[in-house]
mmCIF file of N, CA, C and O in Angstrom:
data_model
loop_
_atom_site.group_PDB
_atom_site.id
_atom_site.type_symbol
_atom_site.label_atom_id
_atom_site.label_comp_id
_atom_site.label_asym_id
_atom_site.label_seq_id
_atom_site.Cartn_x
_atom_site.Cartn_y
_atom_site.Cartn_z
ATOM 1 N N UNK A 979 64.813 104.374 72.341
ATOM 2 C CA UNK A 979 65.419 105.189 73.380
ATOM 3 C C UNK A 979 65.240 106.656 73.016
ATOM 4 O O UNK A 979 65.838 107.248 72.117
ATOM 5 N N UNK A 980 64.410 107.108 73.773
ATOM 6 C CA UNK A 980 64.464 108.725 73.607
ATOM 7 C C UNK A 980 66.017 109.763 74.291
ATOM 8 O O UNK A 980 66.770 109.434 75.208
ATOM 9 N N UNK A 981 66.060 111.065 73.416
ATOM 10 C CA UNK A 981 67.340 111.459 74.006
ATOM 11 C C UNK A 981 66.601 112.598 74.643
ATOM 12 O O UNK A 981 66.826 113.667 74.075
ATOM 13 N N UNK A 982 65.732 112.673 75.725
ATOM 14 C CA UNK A 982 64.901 113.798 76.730
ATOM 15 C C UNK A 982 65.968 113.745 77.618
ATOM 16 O O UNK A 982 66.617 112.819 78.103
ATOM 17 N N UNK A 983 66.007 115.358 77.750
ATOM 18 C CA UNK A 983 66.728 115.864 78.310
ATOM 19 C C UNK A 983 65.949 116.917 79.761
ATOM 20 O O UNK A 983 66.463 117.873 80.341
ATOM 21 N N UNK A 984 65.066 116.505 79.910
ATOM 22 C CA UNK A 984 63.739 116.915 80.651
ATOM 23 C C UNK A 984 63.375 115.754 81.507
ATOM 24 O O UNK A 984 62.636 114.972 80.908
ATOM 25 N N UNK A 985 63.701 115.358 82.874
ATOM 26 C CA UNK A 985 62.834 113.902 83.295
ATOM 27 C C UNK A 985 60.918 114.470 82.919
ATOM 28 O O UNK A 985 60.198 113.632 82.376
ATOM 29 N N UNK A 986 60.376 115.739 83.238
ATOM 30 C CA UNK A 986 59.115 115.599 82.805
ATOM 31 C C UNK A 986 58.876 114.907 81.237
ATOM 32 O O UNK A 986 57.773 114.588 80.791
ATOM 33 N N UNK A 987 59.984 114.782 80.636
ATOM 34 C CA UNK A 987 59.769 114.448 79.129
ATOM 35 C C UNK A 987 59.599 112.675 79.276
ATOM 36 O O UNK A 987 59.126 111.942 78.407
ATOM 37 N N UNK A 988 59.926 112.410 80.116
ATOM 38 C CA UNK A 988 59.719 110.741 80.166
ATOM 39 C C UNK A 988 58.890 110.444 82.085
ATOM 40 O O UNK A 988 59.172 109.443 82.743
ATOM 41 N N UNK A 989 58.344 111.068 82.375
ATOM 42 C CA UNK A 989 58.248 111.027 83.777
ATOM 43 C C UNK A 989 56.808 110.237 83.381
ATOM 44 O O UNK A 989 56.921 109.156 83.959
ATOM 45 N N UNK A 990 55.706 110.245 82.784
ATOM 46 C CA UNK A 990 54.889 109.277 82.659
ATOM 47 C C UNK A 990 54.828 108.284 82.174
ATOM 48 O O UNK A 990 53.846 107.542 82.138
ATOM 49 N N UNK A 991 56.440 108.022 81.478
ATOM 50 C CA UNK A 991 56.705 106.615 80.831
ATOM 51 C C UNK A 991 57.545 105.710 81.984
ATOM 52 O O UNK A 991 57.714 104.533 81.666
ATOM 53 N N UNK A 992 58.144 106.173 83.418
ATOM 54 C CA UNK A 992 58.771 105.970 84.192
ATOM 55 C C UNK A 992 58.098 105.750 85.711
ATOM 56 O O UNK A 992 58.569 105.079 86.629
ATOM 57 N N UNK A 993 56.990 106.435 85.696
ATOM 58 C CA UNK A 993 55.548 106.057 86.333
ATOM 59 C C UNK A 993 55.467 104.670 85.605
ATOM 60 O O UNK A 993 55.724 103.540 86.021
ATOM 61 N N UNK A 994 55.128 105.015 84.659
ATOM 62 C CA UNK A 994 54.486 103.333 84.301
ATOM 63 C C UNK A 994 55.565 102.144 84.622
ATOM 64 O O UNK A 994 55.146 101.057 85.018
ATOM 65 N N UNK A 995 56.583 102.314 84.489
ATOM 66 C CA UNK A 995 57.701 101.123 84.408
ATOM 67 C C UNK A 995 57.617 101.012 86.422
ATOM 68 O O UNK A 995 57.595 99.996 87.117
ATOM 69 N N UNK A 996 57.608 101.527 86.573
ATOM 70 C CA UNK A 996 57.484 101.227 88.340
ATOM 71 C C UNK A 996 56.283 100.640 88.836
ATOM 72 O O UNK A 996 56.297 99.960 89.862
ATOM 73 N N UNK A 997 55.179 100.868 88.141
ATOM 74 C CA UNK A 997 53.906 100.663 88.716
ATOM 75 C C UNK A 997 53.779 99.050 87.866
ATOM 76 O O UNK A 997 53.203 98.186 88.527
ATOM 77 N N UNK A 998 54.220 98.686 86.644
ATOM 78 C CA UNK A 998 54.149 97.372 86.143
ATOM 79 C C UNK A 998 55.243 96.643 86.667
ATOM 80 O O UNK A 998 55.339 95.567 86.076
ATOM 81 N N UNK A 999 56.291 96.831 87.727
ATOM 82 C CA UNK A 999 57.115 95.906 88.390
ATOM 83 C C UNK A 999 56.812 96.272 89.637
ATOM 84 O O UNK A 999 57.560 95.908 90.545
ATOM 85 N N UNK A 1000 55.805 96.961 89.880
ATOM 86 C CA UNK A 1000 55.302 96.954 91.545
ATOM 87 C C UNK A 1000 54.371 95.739 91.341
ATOM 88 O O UNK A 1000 54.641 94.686 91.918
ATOM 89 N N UNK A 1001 53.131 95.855 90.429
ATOM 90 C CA UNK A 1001 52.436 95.158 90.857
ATOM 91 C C UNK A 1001 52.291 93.887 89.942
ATOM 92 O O UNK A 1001 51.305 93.155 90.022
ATOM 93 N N UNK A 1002 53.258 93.681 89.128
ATOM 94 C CA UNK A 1002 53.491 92.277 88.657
ATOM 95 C C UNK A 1002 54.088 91.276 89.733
ATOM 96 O O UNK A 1002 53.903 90.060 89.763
ATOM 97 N N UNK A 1003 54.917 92.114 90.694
ATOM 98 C CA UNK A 1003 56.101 91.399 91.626
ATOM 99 C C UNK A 1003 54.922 91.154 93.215
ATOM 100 O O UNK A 1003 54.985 90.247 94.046
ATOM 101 N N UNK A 1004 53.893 92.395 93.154
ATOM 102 C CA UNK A 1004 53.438 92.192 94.439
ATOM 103 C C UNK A 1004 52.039 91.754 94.017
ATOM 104 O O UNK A 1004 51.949 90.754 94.729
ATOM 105 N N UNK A 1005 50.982 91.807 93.406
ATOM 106 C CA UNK A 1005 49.739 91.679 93.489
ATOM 107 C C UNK A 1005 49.019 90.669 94.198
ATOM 108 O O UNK A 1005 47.904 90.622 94.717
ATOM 109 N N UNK A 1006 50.025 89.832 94.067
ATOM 110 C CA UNK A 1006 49.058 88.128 95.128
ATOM 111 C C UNK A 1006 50.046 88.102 96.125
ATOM 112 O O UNK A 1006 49.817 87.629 97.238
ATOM 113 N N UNK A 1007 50.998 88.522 95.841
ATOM 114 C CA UNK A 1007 51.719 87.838 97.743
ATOM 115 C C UNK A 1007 50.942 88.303 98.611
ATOM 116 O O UNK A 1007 50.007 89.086 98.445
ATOM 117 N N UNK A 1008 51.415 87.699 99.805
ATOM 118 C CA UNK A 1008 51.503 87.803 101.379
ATOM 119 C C UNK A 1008 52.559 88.318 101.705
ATOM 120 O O UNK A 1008 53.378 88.606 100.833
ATOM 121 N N UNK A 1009 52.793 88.549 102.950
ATOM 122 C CA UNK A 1009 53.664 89.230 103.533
ATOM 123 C C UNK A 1009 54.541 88.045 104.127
ATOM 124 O O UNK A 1009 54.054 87.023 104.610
ATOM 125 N N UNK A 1010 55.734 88.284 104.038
ATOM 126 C CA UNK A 1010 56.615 87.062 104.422
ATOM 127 C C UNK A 1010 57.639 88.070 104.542
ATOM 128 O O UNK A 1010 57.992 88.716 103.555
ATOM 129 N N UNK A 1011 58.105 88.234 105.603
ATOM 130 C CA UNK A 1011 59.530 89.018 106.344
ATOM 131 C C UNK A 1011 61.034 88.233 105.496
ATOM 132 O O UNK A 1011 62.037 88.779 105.035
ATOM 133 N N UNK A 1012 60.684 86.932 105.546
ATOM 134 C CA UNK A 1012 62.464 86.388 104.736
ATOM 135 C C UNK A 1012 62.245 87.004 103.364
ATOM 136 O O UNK A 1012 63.121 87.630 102.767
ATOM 137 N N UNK A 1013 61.061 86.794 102.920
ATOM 138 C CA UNK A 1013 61.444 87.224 101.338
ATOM 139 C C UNK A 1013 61.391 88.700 100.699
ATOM 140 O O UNK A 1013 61.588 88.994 99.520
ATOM 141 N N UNK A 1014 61.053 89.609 101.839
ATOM 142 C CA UNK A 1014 61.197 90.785 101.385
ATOM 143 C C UNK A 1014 62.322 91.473 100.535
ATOM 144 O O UNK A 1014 62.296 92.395 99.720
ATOM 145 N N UNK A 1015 63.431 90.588 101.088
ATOM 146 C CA UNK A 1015 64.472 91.366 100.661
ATOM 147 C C UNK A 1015 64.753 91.045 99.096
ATOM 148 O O UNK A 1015 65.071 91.838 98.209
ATOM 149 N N UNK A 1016 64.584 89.927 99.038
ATOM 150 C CA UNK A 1016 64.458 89.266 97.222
ATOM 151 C C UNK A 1016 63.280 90.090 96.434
ATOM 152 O O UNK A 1016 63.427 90.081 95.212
ATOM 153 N N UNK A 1017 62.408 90.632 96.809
ATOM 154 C CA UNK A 1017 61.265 91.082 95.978
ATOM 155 C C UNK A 1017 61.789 92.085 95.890
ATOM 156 O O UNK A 1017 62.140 92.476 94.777
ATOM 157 N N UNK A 1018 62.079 93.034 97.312
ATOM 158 C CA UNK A 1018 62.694 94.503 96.903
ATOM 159 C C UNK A 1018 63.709 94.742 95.480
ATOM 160 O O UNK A 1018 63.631 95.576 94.578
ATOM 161 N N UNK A 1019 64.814 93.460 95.762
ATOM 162 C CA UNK A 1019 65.623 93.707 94.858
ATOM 163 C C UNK A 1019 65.233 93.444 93.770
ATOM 164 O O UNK A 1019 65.587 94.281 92.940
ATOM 165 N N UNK A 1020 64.465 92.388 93.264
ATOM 166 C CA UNK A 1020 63.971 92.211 92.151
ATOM 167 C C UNK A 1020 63.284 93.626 91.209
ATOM 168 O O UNK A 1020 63.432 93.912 90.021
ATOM 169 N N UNK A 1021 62.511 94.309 92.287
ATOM 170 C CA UNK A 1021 61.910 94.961 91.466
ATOM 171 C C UNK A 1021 62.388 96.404 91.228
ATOM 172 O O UNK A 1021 61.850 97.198 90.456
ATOM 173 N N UNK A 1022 63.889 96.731 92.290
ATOM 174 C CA UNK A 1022 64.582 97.909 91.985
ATOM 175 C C UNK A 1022 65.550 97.649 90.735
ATOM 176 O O UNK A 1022 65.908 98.486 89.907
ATOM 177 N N UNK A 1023 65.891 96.285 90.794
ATOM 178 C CA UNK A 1023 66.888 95.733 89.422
ATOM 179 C C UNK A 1023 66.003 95.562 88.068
ATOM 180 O O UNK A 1023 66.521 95.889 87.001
ATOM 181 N N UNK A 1024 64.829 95.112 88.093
ATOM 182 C CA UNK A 1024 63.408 95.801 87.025
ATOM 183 C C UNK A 1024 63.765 96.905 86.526
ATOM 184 O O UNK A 1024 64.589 97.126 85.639
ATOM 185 N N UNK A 1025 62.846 97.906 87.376
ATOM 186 C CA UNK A 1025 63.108 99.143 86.863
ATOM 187 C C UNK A 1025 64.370 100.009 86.864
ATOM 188 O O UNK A 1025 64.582 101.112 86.361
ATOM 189 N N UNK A 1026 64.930 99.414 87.379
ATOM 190 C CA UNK A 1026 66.615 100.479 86.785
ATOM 191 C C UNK A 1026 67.020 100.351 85.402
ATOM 192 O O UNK A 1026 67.442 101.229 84.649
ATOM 193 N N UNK A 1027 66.739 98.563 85.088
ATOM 194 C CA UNK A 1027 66.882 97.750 83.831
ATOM 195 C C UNK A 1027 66.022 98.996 82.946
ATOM 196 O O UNK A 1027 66.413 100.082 82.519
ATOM 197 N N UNK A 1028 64.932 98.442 82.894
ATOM 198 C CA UNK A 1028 63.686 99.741 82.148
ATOM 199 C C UNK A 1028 63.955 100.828 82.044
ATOM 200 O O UNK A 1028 64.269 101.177 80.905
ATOM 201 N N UNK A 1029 63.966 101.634 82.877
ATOM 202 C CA UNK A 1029 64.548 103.354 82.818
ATOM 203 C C UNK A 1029 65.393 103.747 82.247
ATOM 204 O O UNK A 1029 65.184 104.734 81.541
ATOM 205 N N UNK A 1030 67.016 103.027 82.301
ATOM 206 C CA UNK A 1030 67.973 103.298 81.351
ATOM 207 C C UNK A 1030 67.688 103.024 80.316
ATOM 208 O O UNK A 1030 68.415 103.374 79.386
ATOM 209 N N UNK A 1031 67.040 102.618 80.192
ATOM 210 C CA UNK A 1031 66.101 102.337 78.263
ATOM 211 C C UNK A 1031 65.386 103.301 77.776
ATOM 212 O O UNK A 1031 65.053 103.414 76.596
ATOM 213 N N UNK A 1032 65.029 104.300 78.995
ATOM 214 C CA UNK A 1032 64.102 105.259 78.059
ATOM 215 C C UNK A 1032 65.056 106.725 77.816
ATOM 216 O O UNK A 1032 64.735 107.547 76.957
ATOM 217 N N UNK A 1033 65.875 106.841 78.424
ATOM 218 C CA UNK A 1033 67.051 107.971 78.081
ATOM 219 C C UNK A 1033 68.677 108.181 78.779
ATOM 220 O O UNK A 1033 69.064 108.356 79.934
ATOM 221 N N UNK A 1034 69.201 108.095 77.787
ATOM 222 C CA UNK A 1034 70.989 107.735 78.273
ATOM 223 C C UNK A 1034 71.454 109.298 78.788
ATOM 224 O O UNK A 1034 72.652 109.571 78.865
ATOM 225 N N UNK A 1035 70.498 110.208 79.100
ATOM 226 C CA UNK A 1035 70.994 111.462 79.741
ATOM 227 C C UNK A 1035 70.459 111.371 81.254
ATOM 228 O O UNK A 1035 70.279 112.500 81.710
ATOM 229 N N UNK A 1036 70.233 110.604 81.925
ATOM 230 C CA UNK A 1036 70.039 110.568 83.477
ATOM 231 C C UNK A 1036 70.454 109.057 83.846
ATOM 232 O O UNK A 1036 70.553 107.960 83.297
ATOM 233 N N UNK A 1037 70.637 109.652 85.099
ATOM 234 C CA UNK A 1037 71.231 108.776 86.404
ATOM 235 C C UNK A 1037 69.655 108.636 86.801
ATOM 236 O O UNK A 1037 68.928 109.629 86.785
ATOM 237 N N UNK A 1038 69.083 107.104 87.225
ATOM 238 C CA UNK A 1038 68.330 107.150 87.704
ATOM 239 C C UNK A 1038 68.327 106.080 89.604
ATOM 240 O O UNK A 1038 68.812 104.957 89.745
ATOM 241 N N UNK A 1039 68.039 106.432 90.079
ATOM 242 C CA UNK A 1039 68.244 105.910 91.682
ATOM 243 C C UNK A 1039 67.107 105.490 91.823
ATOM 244 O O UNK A 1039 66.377 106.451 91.581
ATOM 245 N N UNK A 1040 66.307 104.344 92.152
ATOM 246 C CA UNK A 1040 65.224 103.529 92.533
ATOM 247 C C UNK A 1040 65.355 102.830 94.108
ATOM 248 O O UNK A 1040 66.134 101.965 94.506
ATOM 249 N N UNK A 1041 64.545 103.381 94.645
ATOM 250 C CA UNK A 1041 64.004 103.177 96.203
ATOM 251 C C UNK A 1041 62.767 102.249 96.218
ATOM 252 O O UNK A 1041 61.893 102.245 95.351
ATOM 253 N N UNK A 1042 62.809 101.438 97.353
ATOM 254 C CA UNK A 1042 61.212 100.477 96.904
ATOM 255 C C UNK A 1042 61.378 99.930 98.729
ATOM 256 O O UNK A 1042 62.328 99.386 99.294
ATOM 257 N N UNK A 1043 60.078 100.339 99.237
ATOM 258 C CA UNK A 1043 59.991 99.883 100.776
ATOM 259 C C UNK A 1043 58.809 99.073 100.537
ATOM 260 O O UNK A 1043 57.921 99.378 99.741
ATOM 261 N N UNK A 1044 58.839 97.871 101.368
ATOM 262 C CA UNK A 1044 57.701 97.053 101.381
ATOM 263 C C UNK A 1044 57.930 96.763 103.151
ATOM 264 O O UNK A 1044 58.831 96.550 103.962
ATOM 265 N N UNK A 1045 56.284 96.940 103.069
ATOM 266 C CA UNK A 1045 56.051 96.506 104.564
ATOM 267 C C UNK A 1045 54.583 95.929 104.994
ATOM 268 O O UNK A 1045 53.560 96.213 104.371
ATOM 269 N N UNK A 1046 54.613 95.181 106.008
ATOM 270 C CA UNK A 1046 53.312 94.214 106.313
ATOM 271 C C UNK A 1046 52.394 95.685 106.270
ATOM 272 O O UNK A 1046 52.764 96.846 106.445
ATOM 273 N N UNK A 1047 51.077 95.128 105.969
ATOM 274 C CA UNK A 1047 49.794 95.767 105.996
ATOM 275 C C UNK A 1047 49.306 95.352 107.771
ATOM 276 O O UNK A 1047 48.938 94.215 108.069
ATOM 277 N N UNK A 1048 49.336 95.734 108.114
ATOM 278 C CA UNK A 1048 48.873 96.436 109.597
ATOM 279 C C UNK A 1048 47.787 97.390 109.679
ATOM 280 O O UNK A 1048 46.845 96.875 110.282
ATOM 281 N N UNK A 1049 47.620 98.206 109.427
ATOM 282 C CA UNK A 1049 46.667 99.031 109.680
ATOM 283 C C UNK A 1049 47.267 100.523 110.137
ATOM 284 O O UNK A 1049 46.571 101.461 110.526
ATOM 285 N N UNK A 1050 48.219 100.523 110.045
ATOM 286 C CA UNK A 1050 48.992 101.397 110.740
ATOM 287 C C UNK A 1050 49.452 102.943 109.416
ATOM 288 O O UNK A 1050 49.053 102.825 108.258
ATOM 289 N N UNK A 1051 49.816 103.513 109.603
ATOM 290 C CA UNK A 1051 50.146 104.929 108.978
ATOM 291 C C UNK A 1051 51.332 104.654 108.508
ATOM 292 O O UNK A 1051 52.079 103.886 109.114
ATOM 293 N N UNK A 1052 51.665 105.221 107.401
ATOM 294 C CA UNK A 1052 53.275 105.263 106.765
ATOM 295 C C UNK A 1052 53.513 106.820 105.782
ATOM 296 O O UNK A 1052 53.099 107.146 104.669
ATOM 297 N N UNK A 1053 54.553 107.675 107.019
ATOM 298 C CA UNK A 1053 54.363 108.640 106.218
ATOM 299 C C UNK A 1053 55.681 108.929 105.360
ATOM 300 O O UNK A 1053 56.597 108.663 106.137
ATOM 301 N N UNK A 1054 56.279 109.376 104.043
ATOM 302 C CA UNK A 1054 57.976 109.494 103.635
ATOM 303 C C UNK A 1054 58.043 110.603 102.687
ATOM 304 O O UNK A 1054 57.298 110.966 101.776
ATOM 305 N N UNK A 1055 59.364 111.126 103.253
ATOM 306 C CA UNK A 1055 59.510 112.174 102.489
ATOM 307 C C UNK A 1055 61.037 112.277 102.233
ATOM 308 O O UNK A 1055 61.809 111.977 103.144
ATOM 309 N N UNK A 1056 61.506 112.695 101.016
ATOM 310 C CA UNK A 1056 62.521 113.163 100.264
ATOM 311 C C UNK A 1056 63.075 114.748 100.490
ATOM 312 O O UNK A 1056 62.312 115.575 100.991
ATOM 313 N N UNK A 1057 63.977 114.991 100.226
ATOM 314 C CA UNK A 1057 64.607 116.712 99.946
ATOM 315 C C UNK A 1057 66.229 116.278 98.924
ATOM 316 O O UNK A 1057 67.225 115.616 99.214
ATOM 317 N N UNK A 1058 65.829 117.010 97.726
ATOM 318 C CA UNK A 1058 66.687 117.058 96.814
ATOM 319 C C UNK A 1058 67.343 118.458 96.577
ATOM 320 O O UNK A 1058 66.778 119.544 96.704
ATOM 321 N N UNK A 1059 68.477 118.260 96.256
ATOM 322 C CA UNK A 1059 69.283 119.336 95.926
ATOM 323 C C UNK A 1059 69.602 119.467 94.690
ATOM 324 O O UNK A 1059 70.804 119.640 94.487
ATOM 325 N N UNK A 1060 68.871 119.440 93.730
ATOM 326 C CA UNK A 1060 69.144 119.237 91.908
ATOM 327 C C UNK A 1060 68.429 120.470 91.385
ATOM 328 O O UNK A 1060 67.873 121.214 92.192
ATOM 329 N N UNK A 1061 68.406 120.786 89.824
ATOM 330 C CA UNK A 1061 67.578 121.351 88.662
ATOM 331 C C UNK A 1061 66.322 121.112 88.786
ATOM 332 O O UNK A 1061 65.831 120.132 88.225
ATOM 333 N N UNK A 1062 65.628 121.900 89.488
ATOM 334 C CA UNK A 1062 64.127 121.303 89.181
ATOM 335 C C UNK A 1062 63.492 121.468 87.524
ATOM 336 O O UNK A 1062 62.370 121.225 87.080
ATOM 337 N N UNK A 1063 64.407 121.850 87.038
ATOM 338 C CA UNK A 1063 64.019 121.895 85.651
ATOM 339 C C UNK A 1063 63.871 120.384 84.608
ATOM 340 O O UNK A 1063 63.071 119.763 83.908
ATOM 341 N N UNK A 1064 65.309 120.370 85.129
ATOM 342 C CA UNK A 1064 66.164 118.510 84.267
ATOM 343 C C UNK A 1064 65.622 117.555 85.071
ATOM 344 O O UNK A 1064 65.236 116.474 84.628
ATOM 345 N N UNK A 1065 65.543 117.972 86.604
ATOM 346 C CA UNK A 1065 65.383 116.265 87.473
ATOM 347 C C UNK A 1065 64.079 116.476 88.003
ATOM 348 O O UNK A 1065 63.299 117.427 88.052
ATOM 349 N N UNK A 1066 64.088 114.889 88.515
ATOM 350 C CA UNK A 1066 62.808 114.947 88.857
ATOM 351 C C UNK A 1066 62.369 113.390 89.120
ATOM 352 O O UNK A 1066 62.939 112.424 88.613
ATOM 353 N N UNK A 1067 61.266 113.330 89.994
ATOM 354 C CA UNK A 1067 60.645 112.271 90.929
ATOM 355 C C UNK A 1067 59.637 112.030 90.748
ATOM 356 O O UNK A 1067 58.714 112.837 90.638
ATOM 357 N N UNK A 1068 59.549 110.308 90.639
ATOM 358 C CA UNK A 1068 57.915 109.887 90.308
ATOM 359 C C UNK A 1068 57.915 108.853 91.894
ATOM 360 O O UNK A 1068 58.886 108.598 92.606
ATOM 361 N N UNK A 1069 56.695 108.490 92.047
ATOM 362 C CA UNK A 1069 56.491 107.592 93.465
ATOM 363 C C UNK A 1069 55.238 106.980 92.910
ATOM 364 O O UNK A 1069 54.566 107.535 92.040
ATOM 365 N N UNK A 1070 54.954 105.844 93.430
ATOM 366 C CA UNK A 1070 54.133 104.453 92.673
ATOM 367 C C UNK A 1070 53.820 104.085 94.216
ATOM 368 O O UNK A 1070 54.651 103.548 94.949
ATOM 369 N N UNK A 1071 52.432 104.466 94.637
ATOM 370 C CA UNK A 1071 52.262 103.546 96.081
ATOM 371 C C UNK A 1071 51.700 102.459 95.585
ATOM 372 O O UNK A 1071 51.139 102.637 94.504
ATOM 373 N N UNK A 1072 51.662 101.160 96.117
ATOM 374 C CA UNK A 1072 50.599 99.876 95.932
ATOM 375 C C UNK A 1072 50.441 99.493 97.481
ATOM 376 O O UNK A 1072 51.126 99.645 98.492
ATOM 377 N N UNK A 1073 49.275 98.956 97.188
ATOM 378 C CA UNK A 1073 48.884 97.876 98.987
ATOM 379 C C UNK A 1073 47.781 96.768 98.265
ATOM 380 O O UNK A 1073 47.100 96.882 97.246
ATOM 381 N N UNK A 1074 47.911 95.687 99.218
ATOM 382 C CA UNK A 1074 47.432 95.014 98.923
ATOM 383 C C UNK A 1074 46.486 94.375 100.201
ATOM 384 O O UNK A 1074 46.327 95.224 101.078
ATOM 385 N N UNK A 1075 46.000 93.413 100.420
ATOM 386 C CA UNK A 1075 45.407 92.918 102.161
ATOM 387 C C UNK A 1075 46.299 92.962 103.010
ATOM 388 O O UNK A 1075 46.171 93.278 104.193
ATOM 389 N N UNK A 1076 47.654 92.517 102.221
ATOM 390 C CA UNK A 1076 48.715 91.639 103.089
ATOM 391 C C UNK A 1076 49.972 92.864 103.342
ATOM 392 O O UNK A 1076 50.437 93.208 104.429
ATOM 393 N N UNK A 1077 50.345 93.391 101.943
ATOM 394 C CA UNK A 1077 51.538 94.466 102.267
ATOM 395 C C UNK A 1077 50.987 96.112 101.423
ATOM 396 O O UNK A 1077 50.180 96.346 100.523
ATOM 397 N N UNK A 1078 51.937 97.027 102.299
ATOM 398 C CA UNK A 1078 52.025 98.076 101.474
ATOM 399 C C UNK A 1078 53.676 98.163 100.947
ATOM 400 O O UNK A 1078 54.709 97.795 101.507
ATOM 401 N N UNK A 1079 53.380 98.975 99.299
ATOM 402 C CA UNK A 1079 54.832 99.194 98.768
ATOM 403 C C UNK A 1079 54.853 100.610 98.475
ATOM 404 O O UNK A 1079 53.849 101.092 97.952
ATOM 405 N N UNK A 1080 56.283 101.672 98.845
ATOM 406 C CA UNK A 1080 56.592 102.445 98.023
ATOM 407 C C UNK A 1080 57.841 102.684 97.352
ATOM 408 O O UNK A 1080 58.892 102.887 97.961
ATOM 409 N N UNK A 1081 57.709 102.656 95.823
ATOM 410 C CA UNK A 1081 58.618 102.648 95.261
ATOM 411 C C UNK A 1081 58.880 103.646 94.422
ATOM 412 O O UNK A 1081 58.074 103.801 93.505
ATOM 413 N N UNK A 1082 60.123 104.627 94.515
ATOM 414 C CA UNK A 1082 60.371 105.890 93.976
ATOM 415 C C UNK A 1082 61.570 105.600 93.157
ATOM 416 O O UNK A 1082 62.478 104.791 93.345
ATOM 417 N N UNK A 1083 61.310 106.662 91.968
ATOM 418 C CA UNK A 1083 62.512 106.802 91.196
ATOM 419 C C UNK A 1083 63.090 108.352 90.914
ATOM 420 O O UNK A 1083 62.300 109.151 90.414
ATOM 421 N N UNK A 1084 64.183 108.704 91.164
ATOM 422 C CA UNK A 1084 64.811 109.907 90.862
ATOM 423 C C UNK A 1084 65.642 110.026 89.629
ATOM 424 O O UNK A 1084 66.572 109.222 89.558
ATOM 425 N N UNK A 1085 65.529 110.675 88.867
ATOM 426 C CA UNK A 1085 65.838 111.044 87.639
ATOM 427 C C UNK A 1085 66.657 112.188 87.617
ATOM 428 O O UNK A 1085 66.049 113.256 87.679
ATOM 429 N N UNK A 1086 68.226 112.245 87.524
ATOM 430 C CA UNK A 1086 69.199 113.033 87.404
ATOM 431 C C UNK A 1086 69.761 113.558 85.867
ATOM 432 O O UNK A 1086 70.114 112.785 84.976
ATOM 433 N N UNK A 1087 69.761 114.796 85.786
ATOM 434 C CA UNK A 1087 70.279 114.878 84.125
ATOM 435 C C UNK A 1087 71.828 114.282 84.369
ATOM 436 O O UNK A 1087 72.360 113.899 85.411
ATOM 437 N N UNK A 1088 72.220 114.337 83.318
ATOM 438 C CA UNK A 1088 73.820 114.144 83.317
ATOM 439 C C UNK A 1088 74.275 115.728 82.733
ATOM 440 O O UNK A 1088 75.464 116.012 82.580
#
């Protein structure tokens, strides 16, 4: 456990923890509307698990949208009111034939 007090100080170790429970959880599915909601959670309860492991000085909040692959446009955007110094945001897109995912994590100092 690192004690970074900087999310840039762990922000490429927190990239990675999102992007290995994005696409461990999604790489072969299909798109199935009942089970979305079990994968979402699975993989926001993942990485929350993970993240608090890499420093006990942030609050971290994990967002994760999955939606059928269509062909269609998906555009999202955030506005934070924090330290741009201490906090800070990573985003992990994946798609696959069947779905697209985005899953963000915000990193709050304490």
């Amino acid at each position: 456990m690192s004690d970074a007090c900087l999310f840039a100080d762990i922000a490429q170790k927190a990239h990675g923890i999102l992007t290995q429970h994005v696409k461990s959880n999604l790489q072969s599915k299909v798109y199935q509307s009942e089970k979305v909601k079990s994968w979402t959670e699975e993989i926001m309860a993942a990485c929350t698990r993970d993240l608090s492991k890499l420093s006990p000085n942030f609050k971290y909040i994990v967002s994760c949208l999955i939606l059928e692959n269509k062909g269609v446009g998906l555009h999202n955007g955030c506005a934070c009111h924090w330290d741009n110094v201490s906090d800070g945001i990573q985003l992990v897109s994946f798609s696959n034939k069947h779905l697209q995912c985005l899953c963000t994590v915000f990193g709050v100092a304490l």
